[in-house]
């Protein structure tokens, strides 16, 4: 199967997102003070904010990077055979990651600081998780159909 | 359950897997899948070519057996 142009562009975008995300996450403790005005303001108003936000952001960054990596691996299967169980499991893992992220957002709002943006973002992430689970089931059905088709002589 | 008796017909007509596969324009691997009963479905075109080459009826190749419960 020839790889579609959009698929290739998407792959490069994901590579770029992964690299930027990795560098950003790694340098966050050093850059957050310098580049984010809102952070400095919040840190000056709320004691202990820096100690709470940095681990939270790092904890959120790692699963996000994992999701991007899984998407890259899935896109790499497109030229050969995209309907494989590996992609079904990858989408399932992405769904689980999104639910874990949503839980982290809600816990932040409940136990530290209630931010309407983070709270609403939690629901958005839950929706993304449900979407990933739905896609996982769809691809699973496609795998079954493909296997049956291959065994139709 | 449907039983494939292709090996029986091939033995009766004294034709090997490689030769039959070449005659009906099928790969040996696919014909082997059919012969061993691992196929999920068979196309009418394939059945047509098999019956033509083996000079038989579809019922000679396909047999129905009740599933043992």
Coordinates of N, CA and C in Angstrom, one line a residue:
Chain A
X1 N 0.9 -1.2 0.0 CA 0.0 0.0 0.0 C 0.9 1.2 0.0
X2 N 0.6 2.2 -0.9 CA 1.4 3.4 -1.0 C 1.0 4.3 0.2
X3 N 2.0 4.9 0.9 CA 1.7 5.8 2.0 C 1.1 7.1 1.5
X4 N -0.1 7.4 2.0 CA -0.7 8.7 1.6 C 0.1 9.9 2.0
X5 N 0.0 11.0 1.3 CA 0.8 12.2 1.5 C 0.5 12.7 2.9
X6 N -0.8 12.8 3.2 CA -1.2 13.3 4.5 C -0.7 12.5 5.7
X7 N -0.6 11.2 5.5 CA -0.1 10.3 6.5 C 1.4 10.6 6.7
X8 N 2.1 10.9 5.6 CA 3.5 11.3 5.8 C 3.7 12.6 6.5
X9 N 2.9 13.6 6.1 CA 3.0 14.9 6.8 C 2.6 14.8 8.3
X10 N 1.6 14.0 8.5 CA 1.2 13.7 9.9 C 2.3 13.1 10.7
X11 N 3.0 12.2 10.1 CA 4.2 11.5 10.8 C 5.3 12.5 11.1
X12 N 5.6 13.4 10.2 CA 6.6 14.4 10.5 C 6.2 15.3 11.6
X13 N 4.9 15.7 11.6 CA 4.4 16.5 12.6 C 4.5 15.8 14.0
X14 N 4.2 14.5 14.0 CA 4.3 13.8 15.3 C 5.8 13.7 15.7
X15 N 6.7 13.5 14.8 CA 8.1 13.4 15.1 C 8.5 14.7 15.8
X16 N 8.1 15.8 15.1 CA 8.4 17.2 15.6 C 7.8 17.4 17.0
X17 N 6.5 17.0 17.2 CA 5.9 17.1 18.5 C 6.6 16.3 19.5
X18 N 7.1 15.1 19.2 CA 7.8 14.3 20.2 C 9.1 14.9 20.6
X19 N 9.8 15.4 19.6 CA 11.1 16.0 19.9 C 10.9 17.3 20.8
X20 N 10.0 18.2 20.3 CA 9.8 19.4 21.0 C 9.3 19.1 22.5
X21 N 8.4 18.1 22.5 CA 7.8 17.7 23.8 C 8.9 17.2 24.8
X22 N 9.8 16.4 24.2 CA 10.8 15.8 25.0 C 11.8 16.8 25.5
X23 N 12.2 17.7 24.6 CA 13.1 18.8 25.0 C 12.4 19.8 26.0
X24 N 11.2 20.1 25.7 CA 10.4 20.9 26.6 C 10.3 20.4 28.0
X25 N 9.9 19.1 28.1 CA 9.7 18.4 29.4 C 11.1 18.4 30.1
X26 N 12.1 18.1 29.4 CA 13.4 17.9 30.1 C 13.9 19.3 30.6
X27 N 13.6 20.4 29.9 CA 14.1 21.7 30.3 C 13.1 22.5 31.1
X28 N 12.0 21.9 31.4 CA 10.9 22.6 32.1 C 11.3 23.2 33.4
X29 N 12.0 22.5 34.3 CA 12.4 23.1 35.5 C 13.3 24.3 35.4
X30 N 14.0 24.4 34.2 CA 14.9 25.6 34.0 C 14.2 26.7 33.2
X31 N 13.2 26.4 32.4 CA 12.6 27.4 31.5 C 11.4 28.0 32.1
X32 N 10.7 27.3 33.0 CA 9.4 27.7 33.4 C 9.5 29.1 34.1
X33 N 10.5 29.3 34.9 CA 10.6 30.6 35.5 C 10.8 31.8 34.5
X34 N 11.7 31.5 33.5 CA 12.1 32.5 32.6 C 11.0 32.9 31.6
X35 N 10.3 31.9 31.1 CA 9.4 32.2 29.9 C 7.9 32.3 30.2
X36 N 7.5 31.8 31.4 CA 6.1 31.8 31.7 C 5.7 32.8 32.7
X37 N 5.2 33.9 32.3 CA 4.8 35.0 33.2 C 3.7 34.6 34.1
X38 N 2.8 33.9 33.6 CA 1.7 33.4 34.5 C 2.2 32.5 35.6
X39 N 3.2 31.7 35.3 CA 3.8 30.9 36.3 C 4.4 31.7 37.4
X40 N 5.2 32.7 37.0 CA 5.8 33.6 38.0 C 4.8 34.3 38.9
X41 N 3.7 34.7 38.3 CA 2.7 35.4 39.0 C 2.1 34.5 40.0
X42 N 1.7 33.3 39.5 CA 1.0 32.3 40.4 C 2.0 31.9 41.5
X43 N 3.2 31.7 41.2 CA 4.2 31.3 42.2 C 4.4 32.3 43.3
X44 N 4.3 33.6 42.9 CA 4.4 34.7 43.9 C 3.2 34.8 44.8
X45 N 2.1 34.4 44.2 CA 0.8 34.5 45.0 C 0.5 33.3 45.9
X46 N 0.9 32.1 45.4 CA 0.6 30.9 46.2 C 1.9 30.2 46.6
X47 N 2.1 30.2 47.9 CA 3.3 29.5 48.3 C 3.2 28.0 48.0
X48 N 4.3 27.4 47.6 CA 4.3 26.0 47.3 C 3.8 25.6 45.9
X49 N 3.5 26.7 45.2 CA 3.0 26.4 43.8 C 4.0 25.8 42.9
X50 N 5.2 26.3 43.0 CA 6.3 25.7 42.1 C 6.5 24.2 42.5
X51 N 6.5 24.0 43.8 CA 6.8 22.6 44.2 C 5.7 21.6 43.8
X52 N 4.5 22.2 43.6 CA 3.3 21.3 43.1 C 3.2 21.2 41.6
X53 N 3.4 22.4 41.0 CA 3.1 22.4 39.5 C 4.1 21.7 38.7
X54 N 5.4 21.8 39.1 CA 6.4 21.1 38.3 C 6.3 19.6 38.2
X55 N 6.1 18.9 39.4 CA 5.9 17.5 39.3 C 4.6 17.1 38.5
X56 N 3.6 18.0 38.7 CA 2.3 17.7 38.0 C 2.6 17.8 36.5
X57 N 3.3 18.8 36.0 CA 3.5 19.0 34.6 C 4.4 17.9 34.0
X58 N 5.4 17.5 34.8 CA 6.3 16.4 34.4 C 5.5 15.1 34.3
X59 N 4.6 14.9 35.3 CA 3.8 13.7 35.3 C 2.8 13.6 34.1
X60 N 2.4 14.8 33.7 CA 1.5 14.8 32.6 C 2.2 14.7 31.2
X61 N 3.4 15.3 31.2 CA 4.2 15.3 30.0 C 4.6 13.9 29.5
X62 N 5.0 13.0 30.5 CA 5.5 11.6 30.1 C 4.4 10.8 29.4
X63 N 3.1 10.7 30.0 CA 2.1 10.0 29.3 C 1.8 10.6 27.9
X64 N 1.8 12.0 27.8 CA 1.6 12.6 26.5 C 2.6 12.2 25.5
X65 N 3.8 12.2 25.9 CA 4.9 11.8 25.0 C 4.7 10.3 24.6
X66 N 4.3 9.5 25.5 CA 4.0 8.1 25.2 C 2.9 8.0 24.2
X67 N 1.9 8.8 24.3 CA 0.8 8.8 23.3 C 1.3 9.1 21.9
X68 N 2.1 10.2 21.9 CA 2.7 10.6 20.6 C 3.6 9.5 20.0
X69 N 4.3 8.8 20.8 CA 5.2 7.7 20.3 C 4.3 6.5 19.8
X70 N 3.3 6.2 20.5 CA 2.3 5.2 20.0 C 1.7 5.5 18.7
X71 N 1.4 6.8 18.5 CA 0.8 7.3 17.2 C 1.8 7.1 16.1
X72 N 3.1 7.4 16.4 CA 4.1 7.3 15.4 C 4.3 5.8 15.0
X73 N 4.3 4.9 15.9 CA 4.4 3.5 15.6 C 3.2 3.0 14.8
X74 N 2.0 3.5 15.1 CA 0.8 3.1 14.4 C 0.9 3.6 12.9
X75 N 1.3 4.9 12.8 CA 1.4 5.4 11.4 C 2.4 4.7 10.6
X76 N 3.5 4.1 11.2 CA 4.5 3.4 10.5 C 4.0 2.1 9.9
X77 N 2.8 1.6 10.4 CA 2.3 0.3 9.9 C 1.4 0.5 8.7
X78 N 1.1 1.8 8.4 CA 0.2 2.1 7.2 C 0.7 1.5 5.9
X79 N 2.0 1.7 5.5 CA 2.3 1.2 4.1 C 2.2 -0.3 4.0
X80 N 2.5 -1.0 5.1 CA 2.5 -2.5 5.0 C 1.1 -3.0 5.4
X81 N 0.8 -3.0 6.6 CA -0.5 -3.6 7.1 C -1.0 -2.9 8.4
X82 N -1.9 -2.0 8.3 CA -2.3 -1.2 9.4 C -3.3 -2.0 10.4
X83 N -4.0 -3.0 9.8 CA -5.0 -3.7 10.6 C -4.4 -4.9 11.3
X84 N -3.6 -4.6 12.3 CA -3.0 -5.6 13.1 C -3.3 -5.4 14.6
X85 N -3.2 -6.5 15.4 CA -3.6 -6.4 16.8 C -2.7 -5.5 17.6
X86 N -1.5 -5.2 17.1 CA -0.6 -4.3 17.8 C -1.2 -2.9 17.8
X87 N -1.9 -2.5 16.7 CA -2.5 -1.2 16.7 C -3.8 -1.1 17.6
X88 N -4.5 -2.3 17.7 CA -5.6 -2.4 18.6 C -5.2 -2.1 20.0
X89 N -4.1 -2.8 20.4 CA -3.6 -2.7 21.8 C -3.0 -1.3 22.0
X90 N -2.4 -0.7 21.0 CA -1.8 0.7 21.1 C -3.0 1.7 21.4
X91 N -4.1 1.6 20.7 CA -5.2 2.5 20.9 C -5.8 2.3 22.2
X92 N -5.9 1.0 22.7 CA -6.4 0.7 24.0 C -5.5 1.4 25.1
X93 N -4.2 1.3 24.9 CA -3.2 1.9 25.9 C -3.4 3.4 25.9
X94 N -3.6 4.0 24.7 CA -3.8 5.4 24.6 C -5.1 5.8 25.4
X95 N -6.1 5.0 25.2 CA -7.3 5.3 26.0 C -7.1 5.3 27.5
X96 N -6.4 4.3 27.9 CA -6.1 4.2 29.3 C -5.2 5.4 29.8
X97 N -4.3 5.8 29.0 CA -3.4 6.9 29.3 C -4.3 8.2 29.5
X98 N -5.2 8.4 28.6 CA -6.1 9.5 28.6 C -6.9 9.5 29.9
X99 N -7.4 8.4 30.3 CA -8.2 8.3 31.5 C -7.3 8.6 32.8
X100 N -6.1 8.1 32.7 CA -5.2 8.4 33.8 C -4.9 9.9 33.9
X101 N -4.7 10.5 32.7 CA -4.5 12.0 32.7 C -5.7 12.7 33.2
X102 N -6.9 12.3 32.8 CA -8.1 12.9 33.3 C -8.2 12.9 34.8
X103 N -7.8 11.7 35.4 CA -7.8 11.5 36.8 C -6.8 12.5 37.5
X104 N -5.7 12.6 36.8 CA -4.6 13.6 37.4 C -5.2 15.0 37.4
X105 N -5.9 15.4 36.3 CA -6.5 16.7 36.3 C -7.5 16.9 37.4
X106 N -8.4 15.9 37.5 CA -9.4 16.1 38.5 C -8.8 16.1 39.9
X107 N -7.8 15.3 40.2 CA -7.2 15.2 41.5 C -6.5 16.5 41.8
X108 N -5.9 17.2 40.8 CA -5.3 18.5 41.0 C -6.3 19.5 41.4
X109 N -7.5 19.4 40.7 CA -8.6 20.4 41.1 C -9.1 20.1 42.4
X110 N -9.3 18.9 42.8 CA -9.9 18.5 44.1 C -9.0 18.8 45.3
X111 N -7.7 18.4 45.1 CA -6.8 18.5 46.3 C -5.8 19.7 46.3
X112 N -5.7 20.4 45.2 CA -4.7 21.5 45.3 C -5.4 22.8 45.0
X113 N -5.7 23.0 43.7 CA -6.3 24.3 43.3 C -7.3 24.0 42.2
X114 N -8.5 24.5 42.4 CA -9.6 24.3 41.5 C -9.5 25.3 40.3
X115 N -9.0 24.8 39.2 CA -9.0 25.7 38.0 C -10.0 25.2 37.0
X116 N -10.9 26.1 36.6 CA -12.0 25.7 35.7 C -11.4 25.2 34.3
X117 N -10.3 25.7 33.9 CA -9.7 25.3 32.7 C -9.2 23.8 32.8
X118 N -8.5 23.5 33.9 CA -8.0 22.2 34.1 C -9.2 21.2 34.3
X119 N -10.2 21.7 35.0 CA -11.4 20.8 35.3 C -12.1 20.5 34.0
X120 N -12.3 21.5 33.1 CA -12.9 21.3 31.8 C -12.0 20.4 30.9
X121 N -10.7 20.7 31.0 CA -9.8 19.9 30.3 C -9.8 18.4 30.6
X122 N -10.1 18.1 31.9 CA -10.3 16.8 32.3 C -11.4 16.0 31.6
X123 N -12.5 16.7 31.4 CA -13.6 16.1 30.6 C -13.3 15.9 29.2
X124 N -12.5 16.9 28.6 CA -12.1 16.8 27.2 C -11.2 15.5 27.1
X125 N -10.3 15.3 28.1 CA -9.4 14.2 28.0 C -10.2 12.9 28.2
X126 N -11.2 12.9 29.0 CA -12.1 11.7 29.1 C -12.7 11.4 27.8
X127 N -13.2 12.4 27.1 CA -13.7 12.2 25.7 C -12.7 11.6 24.8
X128 N -11.5 12.1 24.9 CA -10.4 11.6 24.0 C -10.2 10.1 24.3
X129 N -10.2 9.8 25.6 CA -10.0 8.4 26.0 C -11.1 7.5 25.4
X130 N -12.4 8.0 25.5 CA -13.5 7.2 25.0 C -13.3 7.0 23.5
X131 N -12.9 8.1 22.8 CA -12.6 8.0 21.3 C -11.6 7.0 21.0
X132 N -10.5 7.0 21.8 CA -9.4 6.0 21.6 C -9.9 4.6 21.7
X133 N -10.8 4.3 22.8 CA -11.3 3.0 23.0 C -12.2 2.6 21.8
X134 N -13.0 3.6 21.3 CA -13.9 3.3 20.2 C -13.1 2.9 19.0
X135 N -12.0 3.7 18.7 CA -11.2 3.3 17.6 C -10.5 2.0 17.7
X136 N -10.2 1.7 19.0 CA -9.5 0.4 19.2 C -10.5 -0.8 18.8
X137 N -11.8 -0.7 19.2 CA -12.7 -1.7 18.9 C -13.0 -1.8 17.4
X138 N -13.0 -0.6 16.7 CA -13.2 -0.5 15.3 C -12.0 -1.3 14.6
X139 N -10.8 -1.0 15.0 CA -9.6 -1.6 14.3 C -9.6 -3.1 14.6
X140 N -10.1 -3.5 15.8 CA -10.2 -4.9 16.2 C -11.1 -5.6 15.2
X141 N -12.3 -5.0 14.9 CA -13.2 -5.6 13.9 C -12.6 -5.6 12.6
X142 N -11.8 -4.6 12.2 CA -11.1 -4.6 10.9 C -10.1 -5.7 10.8
X143 N -9.4 -6.0 11.9 CA -8.5 -7.1 12.0 C -9.1 -8.5 11.7
X144 N -10.3 -8.6 12.3 CA -11.1 -9.9 12.2 C -11.5 -10.0 10.7
X145 N -12.0 -8.9 10.2 CA -12.5 -9.0 8.8 C -11.3 -9.3 7.8
X146 N -10.1 -8.6 8.1 CA -9.0 -8.8 7.2 C -8.5 -10.3 7.3
X147 N -8.5 -10.8 8.5 CA -8.1 -12.2 8.6 C -9.0 -13.2 7.9
X148 N -10.3 -12.9 8.0 CA -11.3 -13.7 7.3 C -11.1 -13.6 5.8
X149 N -10.8 -12.3 5.3 CA -10.7 -12.1 3.9 C -9.4 -12.8 3.4
X150 N -8.4 -12.8 4.2 CA -7.1 -13.5 3.8 C -7.3 -15.0 3.7
X151 N -8.3 -15.5 4.5 CA -8.5 -16.9 4.4 C -9.7 -17.3 3.5
X152 N -10.1 -16.3 2.7 CA -11.1 -16.6 1.6 C -10.3 -16.9 0.3
X153 N -10.3 -18.2 -0.1 CA -9.5 -18.6 -1.2 C -10.3 -18.5 -2.5
Chain B
X1 N -20.8 -28.4 10.0 CA -19.5 -27.9 9.6 C -19.2 -28.4 8.2
X2 N -18.5 -27.6 7.4 CA -18.2 -27.9 6.0 C -16.8 -28.6 6.0
X3 N -16.8 -29.8 5.4 CA -15.5 -30.5 5.2 C -15.0 -30.4 3.8
X4 N -13.7 -30.1 3.6 CA -13.1 -30.0 2.3 C -12.5 -31.3 2.0
X5 N -13.0 -32.0 0.9 CA -12.4 -33.3 0.5 C -11.5 -33.1 -0.7
X6 N -10.8 -32.0 -0.8 CA -10.0 -31.7 -1.9 C -8.8 -32.8 -2.1
X7 N -8.3 -33.2 -0.9 CA -7.2 -34.2 -1.0 C -7.7 -35.5 -1.6
X8 N -8.9 -35.8 -1.3 CA -9.5 -37.1 -1.8 C -9.6 -37.0 -3.3
X9 N -10.1 -35.9 -3.8 CA -10.3 -35.7 -5.3 C -8.9 -35.6 -6.0
X10 N -8.0 -35.0 -5.3 CA -6.6 -34.9 -5.9 C -6.0 -36.2 -6.0
X11 N -6.2 -37.1 -5.0 CA -5.7 -38.4 -5.1 C -6.4 -39.2 -6.2
X12 N -7.7 -39.1 -6.3 CA -8.4 -39.8 -7.3 C -8.0 -39.4 -8.7
X13 N -7.7 -38.1 -8.9 CA -7.3 -37.7 -10.2 C -5.8 -37.7 -10.4
X14 N -5.1 -38.1 -9.4 CA -3.6 -38.3 -9.4 C -2.9 -37.0 -9.8
X15 N -3.3 -35.9 -9.1 CA -2.7 -34.6 -9.4 C -2.1 -34.1 -8.1
X16 N -0.9 -33.5 -8.2 CA -0.2 -33.0 -7.0 C -0.6 -31.5 -6.7
X17 N -0.2 -31.1 -5.5 CA -0.6 -29.7 -5.1 C 0.0 -28.6 -6.0
X18 N 1.2 -28.8 -6.3 CA 1.9 -27.8 -7.1 C 1.3 -27.7 -8.5
X19 N 1.0 -28.8 -9.1 CA 0.4 -28.9 -10.5 C -1.0 -28.3 -10.5
X20 N -1.8 -28.7 -9.5 CA -3.2 -28.2 -9.4 C -3.2 -26.7 -9.2
X21 N -2.3 -26.2 -8.3 CA -2.2 -24.8 -8.0 C -1.9 -24.0 -9.3
X22 N -0.9 -24.5 -10.1 CA -0.6 -23.8 -11.3 C -1.7 -23.8 -12.3
X23 N -2.4 -24.9 -12.3 CA -3.5 -25.0 -13.3 C -4.7 -24.1 -13.0
X24 N -5.0 -23.9 -11.7 CA -6.1 -23.1 -11.4 C -5.7 -21.7 -11.0
X25 N -4.4 -21.3 -11.2 CA -3.9 -20.0 -11.0 C -4.1 -19.6 -9.5
X26 N -3.6 -20.4 -8.7 CA -3.7 -20.1 -7.2 C -2.3 -20.4 -6.7
X27 N -1.9 -19.8 -5.6 CA -0.6 -20.0 -5.0 C -0.7 -21.4 -4.2
X28 N 0.4 -22.0 -4.1 CA 0.5 -23.3 -3.4 C 0.0 -23.1 -1.9
X29 N 0.4 -22.0 -1.4 CA 0.1 -21.7 0.0 C -1.4 -21.6 0.2
X30 N -2.1 -20.9 -0.7 CA -3.5 -20.7 -0.6 C -4.3 -22.1 -0.8
X31 N -3.8 -22.8 -1.8 CA -4.4 -24.1 -2.1 C -4.2 -25.1 -0.9
X32 N -3.0 -24.9 -0.3 CA -2.8 -25.7 0.9 C -3.7 -25.4 2.1
X33 N -4.0 -24.1 2.2 CA -4.9 -23.6 3.2 C -6.3 -24.2 3.0
X34 N -6.7 -24.2 1.7 CA -8.0 -24.8 1.4 C -8.0 -26.3 1.6
X35 N -7.0 -27.0 1.2 CA -6.9 -28.5 1.3 C -6.9 -28.9 2.8
X36 N -6.2 -28.1 3.7 CA -6.2 -28.5 5.1 C -7.4 -28.0 5.9
X37 N -8.3 -27.4 5.2 CA -9.6 -27.0 5.9 C -9.4 -25.8 6.7
X38 N -8.3 -25.0 6.5 CA -8.1 -23.8 7.3 C -8.7 -22.5 6.7
X39 N -9.2 -22.6 5.5 CA -9.9 -21.5 4.9 C -11.2 -21.1 5.5
X40 N -11.5 -19.9 5.5 CA -12.8 -19.4 6.1 C -13.9 -19.4 5.0
X41 N -13.5 -19.2 3.8 CA -14.5 -19.1 2.7 C -13.9 -19.4 1.4
X42 N -14.7 -19.8 0.4 CA -14.2 -20.1 -0.9 C -15.0 -19.3 -1.9
X43 N -14.3 -18.7 -2.9 CA -15.0 -17.9 -3.9 C -15.6 -18.9 -4.9
X44 N -16.7 -18.5 -5.5 CA -17.3 -19.3 -6.6 C -16.3 -19.5 -7.8
X45 N -15.5 -18.5 -8.1 CA -14.5 -18.6 -9.2 C -13.5 -19.7 -8.9
X46 N -13.1 -19.8 -7.6 CA -12.1 -20.8 -7.2 C -12.7 -22.2 -7.3
X47 N -13.9 -22.3 -6.8 CA -14.7 -23.6 -6.9 C -14.9 -24.0 -8.3
X48 N -15.2 -23.0 -9.1 CA -15.4 -23.2 -10.6 C -14.2 -23.8 -11.2
X49 N -13.0 -23.2 -10.9 CA -11.8 -23.7 -11.5 C -11.4 -25.1 -11.0
X50 N -11.6 -25.3 -9.7 CA -11.3 -26.6 -9.1 C -12.1 -27.7 -9.8
X51 N -13.4 -27.5 -9.9 CA -14.3 -28.5 -10.4 C -14.0 -28.7 -11.9
X52 N -13.6 -27.7 -12.6 CA -13.2 -27.8 -14.0 C -12.0 -28.6 -14.2
X53 N -10.9 -28.4 -13.3 CA -9.7 -29.1 -13.4 C -9.8 -30.5 -12.9
X54 N -10.6 -30.7 -11.9 CA -10.7 -32.1 -11.3 C -11.8 -32.9 -11.9
X55 N -12.6 -32.2 -12.8 CA -13.7 -32.9 -13.5 C -14.6 -33.5 -12.5
X56 N -15.1 -32.6 -11.6 CA -16.0 -33.2 -10.5 C -17.1 -32.1 -10.2
X57 N -18.0 -32.5 -9.3 CA -19.1 -31.6 -8.8 C -18.6 -30.9 -7.5
X58 N -19.2 -29.8 -7.2 CA -18.9 -29.1 -5.9 C -19.1 -30.0 -4.7
X59 N -20.1 -30.9 -4.8 CA -20.4 -31.8 -3.7 C -19.3 -32.9 -3.5
X60 N -18.5 -33.1 -4.6 CA -17.4 -34.0 -4.4 C -16.2 -33.4 -3.6
X61 N -16.2 -32.1 -3.6 CA -15.1 -31.3 -2.8 C -15.6 -30.9 -1.5
X62 N -16.9 -30.4 -1.4 CA -17.5 -29.9 -0.2 C -18.5 -30.9 0.4
X63 N -18.4 -31.1 1.7 CA -19.3 -32.0 2.4 C -19.7 -31.4 3.7
X64 N -21.0 -31.6 4.0 CA -21.5 -31.0 5.3 C -21.6 -32.1 6.3
X65 N -21.1 -31.8 7.5 CA -21.2 -32.8 8.6 C -21.8 -32.0 9.8
X66 N -22.7 -32.7 10.5 CA -23.3 -32.0 11.7 C -22.2 -31.9 12.8
X67 N -22.2 -30.7 13.4 CA -21.3 -30.4 14.5 C -21.6 -31.3 15.7
X68 N -20.6 -32.0 16.2 CA -20.9 -32.8 17.4 C -21.0 -32.0 18.7
X69 N -22.1 -32.0 19.4 CA -22.3 -31.1 20.5 C -22.0 -31.8 21.9

